Coordinates of C-alpha atoms in Angstrom, one line a residue:
X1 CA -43.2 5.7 26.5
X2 CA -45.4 6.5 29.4
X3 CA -44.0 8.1 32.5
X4 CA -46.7 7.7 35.3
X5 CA -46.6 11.1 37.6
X6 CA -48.4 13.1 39.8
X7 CA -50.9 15.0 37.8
X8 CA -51.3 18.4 39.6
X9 CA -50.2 20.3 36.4
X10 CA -52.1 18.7 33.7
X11 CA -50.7 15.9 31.3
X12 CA -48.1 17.1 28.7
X13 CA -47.6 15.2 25.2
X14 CA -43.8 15.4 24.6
X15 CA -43.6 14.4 21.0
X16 CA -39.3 13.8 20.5
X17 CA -39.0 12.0 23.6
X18 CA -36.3 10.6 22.6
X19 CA -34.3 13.2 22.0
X20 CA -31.9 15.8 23.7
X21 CA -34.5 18.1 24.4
X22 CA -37.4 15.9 24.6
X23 CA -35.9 13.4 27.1
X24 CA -34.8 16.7 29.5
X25 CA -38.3 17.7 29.5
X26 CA -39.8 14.2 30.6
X27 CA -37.4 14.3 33.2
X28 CA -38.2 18.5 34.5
X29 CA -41.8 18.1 33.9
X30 CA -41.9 14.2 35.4
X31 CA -42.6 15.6 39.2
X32 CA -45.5 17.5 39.0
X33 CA -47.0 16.3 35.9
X34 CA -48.1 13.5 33.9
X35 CA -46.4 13.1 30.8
X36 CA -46.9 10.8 27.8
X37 CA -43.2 10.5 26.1
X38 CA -43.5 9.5 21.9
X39 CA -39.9 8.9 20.2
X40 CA -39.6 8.0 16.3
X41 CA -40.8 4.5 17.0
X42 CA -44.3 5.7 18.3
X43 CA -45.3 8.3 15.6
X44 CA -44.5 8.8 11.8
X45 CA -44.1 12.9 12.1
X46 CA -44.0 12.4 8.2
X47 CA -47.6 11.4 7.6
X48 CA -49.2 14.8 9.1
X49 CA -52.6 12.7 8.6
X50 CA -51.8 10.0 10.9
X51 CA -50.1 12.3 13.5
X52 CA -53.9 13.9 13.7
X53 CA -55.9 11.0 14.3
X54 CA -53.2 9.6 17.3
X55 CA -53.4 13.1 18.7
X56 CA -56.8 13.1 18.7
X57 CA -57.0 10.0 20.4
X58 CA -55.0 11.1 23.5
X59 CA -55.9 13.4 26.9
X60 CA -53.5 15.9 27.6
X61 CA -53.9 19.9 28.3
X62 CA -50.2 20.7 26.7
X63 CA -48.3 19.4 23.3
X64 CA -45.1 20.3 23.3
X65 CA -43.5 19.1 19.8
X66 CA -39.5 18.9 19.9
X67 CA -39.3 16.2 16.6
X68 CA -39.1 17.2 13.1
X69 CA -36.5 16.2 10.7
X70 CA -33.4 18.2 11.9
X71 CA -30.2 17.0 9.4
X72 CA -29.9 20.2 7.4
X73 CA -28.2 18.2 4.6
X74 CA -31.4 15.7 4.9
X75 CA -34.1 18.5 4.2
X76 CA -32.1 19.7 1.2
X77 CA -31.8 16.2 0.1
X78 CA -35.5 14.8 0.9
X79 CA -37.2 18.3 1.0
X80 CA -40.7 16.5 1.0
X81 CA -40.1 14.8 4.1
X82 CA -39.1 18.0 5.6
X83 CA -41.9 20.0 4.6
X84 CA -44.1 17.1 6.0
X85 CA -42.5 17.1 9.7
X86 CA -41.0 20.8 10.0
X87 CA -44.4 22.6 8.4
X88 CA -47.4 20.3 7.8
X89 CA -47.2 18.6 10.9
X90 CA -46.6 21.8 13.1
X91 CA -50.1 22.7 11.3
X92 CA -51.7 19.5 12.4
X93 CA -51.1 19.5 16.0
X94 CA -52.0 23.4 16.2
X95 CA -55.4 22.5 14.8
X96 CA -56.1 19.6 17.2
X97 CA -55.0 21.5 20.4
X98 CA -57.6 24.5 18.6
X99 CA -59.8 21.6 18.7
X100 CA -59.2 20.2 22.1
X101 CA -58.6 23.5 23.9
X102 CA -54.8 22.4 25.1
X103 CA -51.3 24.3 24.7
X104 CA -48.8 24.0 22.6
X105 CA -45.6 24.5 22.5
X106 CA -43.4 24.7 19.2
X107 CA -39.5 24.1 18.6
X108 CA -38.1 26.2 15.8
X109 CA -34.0 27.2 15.2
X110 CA -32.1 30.0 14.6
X111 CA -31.7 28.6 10.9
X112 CA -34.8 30.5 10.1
X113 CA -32.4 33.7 9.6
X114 CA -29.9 33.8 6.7
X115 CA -26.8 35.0 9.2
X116 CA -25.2 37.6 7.4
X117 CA -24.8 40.2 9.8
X118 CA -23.1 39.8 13.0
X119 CA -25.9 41.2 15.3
X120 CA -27.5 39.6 17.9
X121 CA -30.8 38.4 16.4
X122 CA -34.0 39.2 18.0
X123 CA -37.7 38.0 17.9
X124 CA -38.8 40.8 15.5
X125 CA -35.7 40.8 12.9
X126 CA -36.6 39.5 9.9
X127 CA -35.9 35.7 9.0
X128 CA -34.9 35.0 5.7
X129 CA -33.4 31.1 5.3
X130 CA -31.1 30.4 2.9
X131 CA -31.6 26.5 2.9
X132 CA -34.8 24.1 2.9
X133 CA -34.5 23.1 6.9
X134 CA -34.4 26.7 7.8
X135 CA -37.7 27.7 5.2
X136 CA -39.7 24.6 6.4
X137 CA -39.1 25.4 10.1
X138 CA -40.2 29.2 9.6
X139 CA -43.2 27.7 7.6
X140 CA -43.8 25.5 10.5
X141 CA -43.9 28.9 12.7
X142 CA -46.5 30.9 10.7
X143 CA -48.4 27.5 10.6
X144 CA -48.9 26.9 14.2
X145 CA -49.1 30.7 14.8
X146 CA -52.0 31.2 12.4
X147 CA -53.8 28.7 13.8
X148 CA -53.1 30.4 17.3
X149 CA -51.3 33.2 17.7
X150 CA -51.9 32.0 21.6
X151 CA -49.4 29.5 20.6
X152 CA -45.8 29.2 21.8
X153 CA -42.8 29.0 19.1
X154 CA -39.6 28.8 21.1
X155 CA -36.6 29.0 18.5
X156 CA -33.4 27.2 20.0
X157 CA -30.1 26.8 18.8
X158 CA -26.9 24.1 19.2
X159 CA -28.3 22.4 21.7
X160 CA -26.2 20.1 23.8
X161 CA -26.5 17.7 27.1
X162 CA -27.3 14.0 28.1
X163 CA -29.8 11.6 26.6
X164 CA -27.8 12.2 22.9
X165 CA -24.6 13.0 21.3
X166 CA -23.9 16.3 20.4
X167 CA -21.5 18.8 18.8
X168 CA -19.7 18.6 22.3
X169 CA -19.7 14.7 22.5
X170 CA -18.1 14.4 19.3
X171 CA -15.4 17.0 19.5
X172 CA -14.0 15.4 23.0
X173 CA -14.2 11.9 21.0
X174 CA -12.1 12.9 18.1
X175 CA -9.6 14.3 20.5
X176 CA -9.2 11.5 22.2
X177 CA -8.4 9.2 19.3
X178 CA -7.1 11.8 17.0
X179 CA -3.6 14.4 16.5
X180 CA -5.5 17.0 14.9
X181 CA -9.1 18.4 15.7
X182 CA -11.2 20.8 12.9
X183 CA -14.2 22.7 13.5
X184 CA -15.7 25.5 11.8
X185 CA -14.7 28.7 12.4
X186 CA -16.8 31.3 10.3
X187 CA -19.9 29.4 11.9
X188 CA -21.2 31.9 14.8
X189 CA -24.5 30.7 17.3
X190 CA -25.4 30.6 21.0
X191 CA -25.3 27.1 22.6
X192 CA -27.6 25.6 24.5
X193 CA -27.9 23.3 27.7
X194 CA -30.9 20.9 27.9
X195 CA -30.9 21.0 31.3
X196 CA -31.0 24.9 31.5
X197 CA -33.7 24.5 28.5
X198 CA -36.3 22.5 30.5
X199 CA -36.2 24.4 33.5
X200 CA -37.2 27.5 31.7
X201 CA -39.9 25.5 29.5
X202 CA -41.5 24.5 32.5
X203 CA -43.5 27.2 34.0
X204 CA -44.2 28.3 30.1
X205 CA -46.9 25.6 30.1
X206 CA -49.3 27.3 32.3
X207 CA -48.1 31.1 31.8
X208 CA -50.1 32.6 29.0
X209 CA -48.1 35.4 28.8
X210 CA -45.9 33.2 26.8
X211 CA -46.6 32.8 23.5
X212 CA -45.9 33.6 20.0
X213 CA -41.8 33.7 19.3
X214 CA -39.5 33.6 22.1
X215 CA -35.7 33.0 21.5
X216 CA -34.1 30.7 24.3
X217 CA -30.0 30.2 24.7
X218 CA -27.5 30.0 27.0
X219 CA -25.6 33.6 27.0
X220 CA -23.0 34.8 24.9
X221 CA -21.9 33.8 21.2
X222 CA -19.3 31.5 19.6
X223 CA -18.0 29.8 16.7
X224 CA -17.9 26.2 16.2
X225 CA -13.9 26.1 16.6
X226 CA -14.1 28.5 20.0
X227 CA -16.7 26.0 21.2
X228 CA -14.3 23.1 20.4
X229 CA -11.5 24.7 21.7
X230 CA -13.8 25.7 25.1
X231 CA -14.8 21.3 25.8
X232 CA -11.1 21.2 25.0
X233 CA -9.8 23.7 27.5
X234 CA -12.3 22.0 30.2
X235 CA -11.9 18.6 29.3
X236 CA -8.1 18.6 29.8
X237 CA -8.5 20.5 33.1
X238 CA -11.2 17.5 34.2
X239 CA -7.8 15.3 33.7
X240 CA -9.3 13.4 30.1
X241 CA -5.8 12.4 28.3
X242 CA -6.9 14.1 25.2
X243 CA -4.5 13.5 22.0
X244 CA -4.6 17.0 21.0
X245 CA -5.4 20.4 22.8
X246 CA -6.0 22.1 19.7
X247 CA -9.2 22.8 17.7
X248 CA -7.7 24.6 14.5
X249 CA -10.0 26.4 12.9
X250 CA -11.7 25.7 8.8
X251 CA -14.4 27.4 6.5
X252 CA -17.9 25.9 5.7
X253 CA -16.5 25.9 2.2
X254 CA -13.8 23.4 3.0
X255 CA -16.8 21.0 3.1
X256 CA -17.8 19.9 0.0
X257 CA -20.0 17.2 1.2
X258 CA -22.6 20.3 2.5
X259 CA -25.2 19.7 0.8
X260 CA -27.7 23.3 1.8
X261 CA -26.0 26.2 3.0
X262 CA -25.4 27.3 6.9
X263 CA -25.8 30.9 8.3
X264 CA -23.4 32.7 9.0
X265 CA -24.3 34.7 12.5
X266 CA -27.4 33.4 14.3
X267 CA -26.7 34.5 17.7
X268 CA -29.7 34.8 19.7
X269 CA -30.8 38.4 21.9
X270 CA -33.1 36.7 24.9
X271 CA -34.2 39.9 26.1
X272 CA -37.8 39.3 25.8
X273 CA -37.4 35.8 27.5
X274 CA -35.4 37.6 30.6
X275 CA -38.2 40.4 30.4
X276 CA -40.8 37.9 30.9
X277 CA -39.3 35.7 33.2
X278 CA -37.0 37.6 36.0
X279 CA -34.1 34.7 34.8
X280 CA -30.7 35.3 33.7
X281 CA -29.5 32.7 31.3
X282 CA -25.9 31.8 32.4
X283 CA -23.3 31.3 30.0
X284 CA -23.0 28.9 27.4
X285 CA -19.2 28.5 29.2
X286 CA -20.5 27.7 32.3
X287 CA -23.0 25.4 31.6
X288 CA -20.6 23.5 29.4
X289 CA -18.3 23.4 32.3
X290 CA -21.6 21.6 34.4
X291 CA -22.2 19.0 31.4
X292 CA -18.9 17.6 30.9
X293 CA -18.1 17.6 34.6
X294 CA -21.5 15.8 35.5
X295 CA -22.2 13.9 32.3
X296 CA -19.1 13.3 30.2
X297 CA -16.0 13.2 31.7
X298 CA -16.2 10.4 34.1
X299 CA -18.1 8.3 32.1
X300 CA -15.2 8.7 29.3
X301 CA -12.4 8.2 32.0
X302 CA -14.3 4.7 32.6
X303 CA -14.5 3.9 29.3
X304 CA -10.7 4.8 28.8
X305 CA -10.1 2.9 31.8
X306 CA -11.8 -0.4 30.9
X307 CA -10.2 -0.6 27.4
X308 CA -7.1 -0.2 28.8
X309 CA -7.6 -3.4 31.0
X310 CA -8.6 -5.6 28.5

């Protein structure tokens, strides 16, 4: 997917186009840029040999590589396929933007951190995963870091917004059709608005003094059932005629179907990124409040209203 822009700050390779983050970026970056878009149907990330030679073929100064196999339950389950697109192909676009000179930017998760104590985690604590997406990601970090350490690994964590459902879209769904809403409760992160996201990406393309890890969220720290309840709370104040108003709250271990483990507490401390940039990240509650107003609730209330005419 091409996007034909101006091209005063060099051309940027989004590889994951197609997703949340990916898509945001395209969009931030489309003004002052050129950017070449790739979703799944333009690269196999699994086949690290053929991502090479179609890097290689292409003219950009920046990669920034937002793909990899993300289902956590996936990884576990096809652990080859997740070492091929979380760690070996992280490795292969590090060498060819060695090769070519460009940038590149990395997407890790807090999963690389095992969660068991409720602090917030910073750039320098120790990651220790405790399933196969979270050891293949960190892989994936000392990979493109050893290449570079000039290289840019930005961990980010429960990422919502437009372009793709998320955590948020689902919840507001269920409520509408359902009496009862569950979401985990001993599950604690730092969401994360796409929007937000690619506006603080953006002048890390050109700025050197980015690089190595850098942890980027929203502010503040929640469980999966307080963010439920939160799109809950604002969804009903929007005017959405939700079923239920209630997220109750249930343990990772009421789901059996888990297939690798979750942390715990994976909160993210962004002092370095506020250090380095002059920006305070607003809260996660805030910029939920922004995404369903904007994004979700009217275009729900239409839906609602069109089913209800036929």
């Amino acid at each position: 997917m091409a996007i034909p822009k101006m091209a005063d700050g060099g051309r940027v390779l989004i590889i994951g186009a197609g997703g949340r983050m990916g898509a945001a970026l395209a969009r931030q970056f489309g003004h002052t840029r050129s950017v070449l878009g790739w979703k799944r149907a333009d690269l196999d990330i699994s086949k690290p040999a053929l991502v090479r030679e179609a890097v290689r073929r292409q003219d950009f100064t920046t990669v920034i590589y937002t793909a990899g196999t993300t289902n956590v339950d996936r990884c576990e389950e096809y652990p080859e396929e997740s070492h091929a697109t979380n760690t070996e192909t992280p490795r292969v676009l590090a060498e060819v933007c060695r090769e070519k000179g460009a940038r590149l930017i990395h997407v890790s998760t807090d999963y690389v951190f095992d969660g068991n104590s409720p602090a917030l985690r910073k750039e320098t604590d120790l990651a220790e995963p405790i399933c196969k997406y979270g050891l293949h990601k960190l892989e994936g970090e000392h990979a493109v870091l050893d290449v570079s350490p000039g290289f840019l690994v930005l961990r980010v964590s429960w990422l919502f917004g437009p372009d793709r459902k998320s955590f948020v879209d689902m919840i507001l769904e269920r409520a509408l059709e359902h009496d009862r809403v569950e979401a985990i409760a001993d599950k604690v992160s730092s969401p994360t608005y796409s929007i937000d996201l690619a506006q603080w990406i953006e002048p890390m393309v050109d700025d050197q003094r980015y690089h190595g890890l850098l942890h980027l969220s929203n502010a503040g720290a929640t469980s999966w059932r307080e963010y439920g309840q939160k799109c809950l709370d604002i969804a009903s104040e929007l005017g959405l005629p939700l079923k239920t108003h209630t997220v109750h709250g249930v343990s990772r271990k009421d789901f059996p179907t888990f297939k690798a483990q979750r942390p715990e507490y994976t909160a993210f401390d962004t002092t370095k990124f506020r250090q380095l940039s002059g920006t305070e990240p607003r809260s996660w509650e805030d910029a939920l409040q922004e995404y369903l107003r904007e994004h979700v609730v009217g275009e729900l209330s239409s839906k609602l209203a069109a089913a209800a005419g036929t």
